[in-house]
Amino acid sequence: MAAQEDLSRLMGVKQVLGNGTYLGLPSMVGRGKKSTFAYVKDRIWKRINSWRGRALSKAGKEIMIKSVLQSIPSYVMSVYLIPETTIKEIERMLNSFWWGGGTNSGGIKWLAWDRMSYPKEYGGLGFRNLHLFNMAMLAKQGWNFIAKPNTLVAKVYKARYFPNSSFLASHLGSNPSYAWRSIWKSRQVLTNGCRWRI
């Protein structure tokens, strides 16, 4: 412990207990993923609470959900696979905000969030299905490994996780980072959407 304090004092950096953040993302993702990503849910909850007491119309709430609340987790979702339980809790908060106004509003939810996330032409309201959006953002990272193999991040991941194969034929490997595990799980999205051109 004394060595850590000496090193932090010598380098002029602040010592962080537990998992810190780097560029707004958790630097370490361990077994407790729900607690690691709870800060995303907290940021959405704080934003909803800041609007409490405002008389927002349904159109105003739609704009707030689509342009503000659903954009909060976008950056995290482009790097990590958010746990399904966290996504469901976020969607529950958004649904409560839509139907009642607050996070713990006891109003009746006339339509489930899954149905509300359908496109408008299919009877929904066009809200994002956050799990599918998360998978699409991660698949975009995987596509960048294929389409832009000379970028630094593509070279690092290739050297570490799939040096002798392509991204689509890669294996998870031993002791993978959570970022790689997340991107690797999105391969199925790419294989379902890719076509061969001859």
Short mmCIF file of C-alpha atoms in Angstrom, two decimals, residues 62-128:
data_model
loop_
_atom_site.label_atom_id
_atom_site.label_comp_id
_atom_site.label_asym_id
_atom_site.label_seq_id
_atom_site.Cartn_x
_atom_site.Cartn_y
_atom_site.Cartn_z
CA GLU A 62 -40.88 11.25 -27.16
CA ILE A 63 -38.24 13.82 -28.09
CA MET A 64 -36.66 13.64 -24.62
CA ILE A 65 -36.51 9.84 -24.69
CA LYS A 66 -35.19 9.56 -28.25
CA SER A 67 -32.70 12.42 -28.27
CA VAL A 68 -31.51 12.53 -24.65
CA LEU A 69 -32.23 9.41 -22.59
CA GLN A 70 -31.51 6.81 -25.25
CA SER A 71 -28.30 8.57 -26.27
CA ILE A 72 -26.78 8.38 -22.77
CA PRO A 73 -25.70 4.70 -23.00
CA SER A 74 -24.64 4.87 -26.69
CA TYR A 75 -20.91 5.36 -26.05
CA VAL A 76 -20.73 2.53 -23.50
CA MET A 77 -22.75 0.27 -25.81
CA SER A 78 -20.22 0.75 -28.61
CA VAL A 79 -17.52 -0.87 -26.45
CA TYR A 80 -19.21 -3.22 -23.97
CA LEU A 81 -22.16 -5.59 -23.96
CA ILE A 82 -24.45 -4.19 -21.27
CA PRO A 83 -26.01 -6.91 -19.07
CA GLU A 84 -29.57 -7.80 -20.03
CA THR A 85 -30.83 -7.03 -16.50
CA THR A 86 -29.42 -3.49 -16.69
CA ILE A 87 -31.00 -2.96 -20.10
CA LYS A 88 -34.38 -4.16 -18.80
CA GLU A 89 -34.13 -1.78 -15.82
CA ILE A 90 -33.33 1.14 -18.14
CA GLU A 91 -36.24 0.24 -20.41
CA ARG A 92 -38.53 0.02 -17.36
CA MET A 93 -37.46 3.53 -16.32
CA LEU A 94 -38.09 4.88 -19.83
CA ASN A 95 -41.50 3.19 -19.91
CA SER A 96 -42.43 4.71 -16.53
CA PHE A 97 -41.32 8.14 -17.73
CA TRP A 98 -43.41 7.79 -20.88
CA TRP A 99 -46.61 6.73 -19.14
CA GLY A 100 -46.35 8.61 -15.87
CA GLY A 101 -43.57 11.13 -15.81
CA GLY A 102 -41.32 9.83 -13.03
CA THR A 103 -39.14 6.78 -12.50
CA ASN A 104 -41.29 5.25 -9.78
CA SER A 105 -44.57 6.41 -11.21
CA GLY A 106 -47.42 4.08 -10.38
CA GLY A 107 -49.38 4.82 -13.54
CA ILE A 108 -50.70 2.10 -15.80
CA LYS A 109 -48.35 1.06 -18.59
CA TRP A 110 -50.77 0.57 -21.47
CA LEU A 111 -48.12 -0.91 -23.78
CA ALA A 112 -45.02 -2.99 -23.06
CA TRP A 113 -41.65 -1.48 -23.97
CA ASP A 114 -40.93 -4.28 -26.44
CA ARG A 115 -44.02 -3.25 -28.38
CA MET A 116 -43.20 0.46 -28.07
CA SER A 117 -39.81 -0.17 -29.67
CA TYR A 118 -41.40 -1.37 -32.92
CA PRO A 119 -41.14 1.07 -35.84
CA LYS A 120 -44.10 3.44 -36.17
CA GLU A 121 -45.27 1.79 -39.38
CA TYR A 122 -45.68 -1.48 -37.44
CA GLY A 123 -47.70 0.01 -34.59
CA GLY A 124 -44.88 0.99 -32.24
CA LEU A 125 -43.47 4.36 -31.27
CA GLY A 126 -40.02 3.94 -32.81
CA PHE A 127 -38.06 3.82 -29.55
CA ARG A 128 -34.82 1.85 -29.58
#
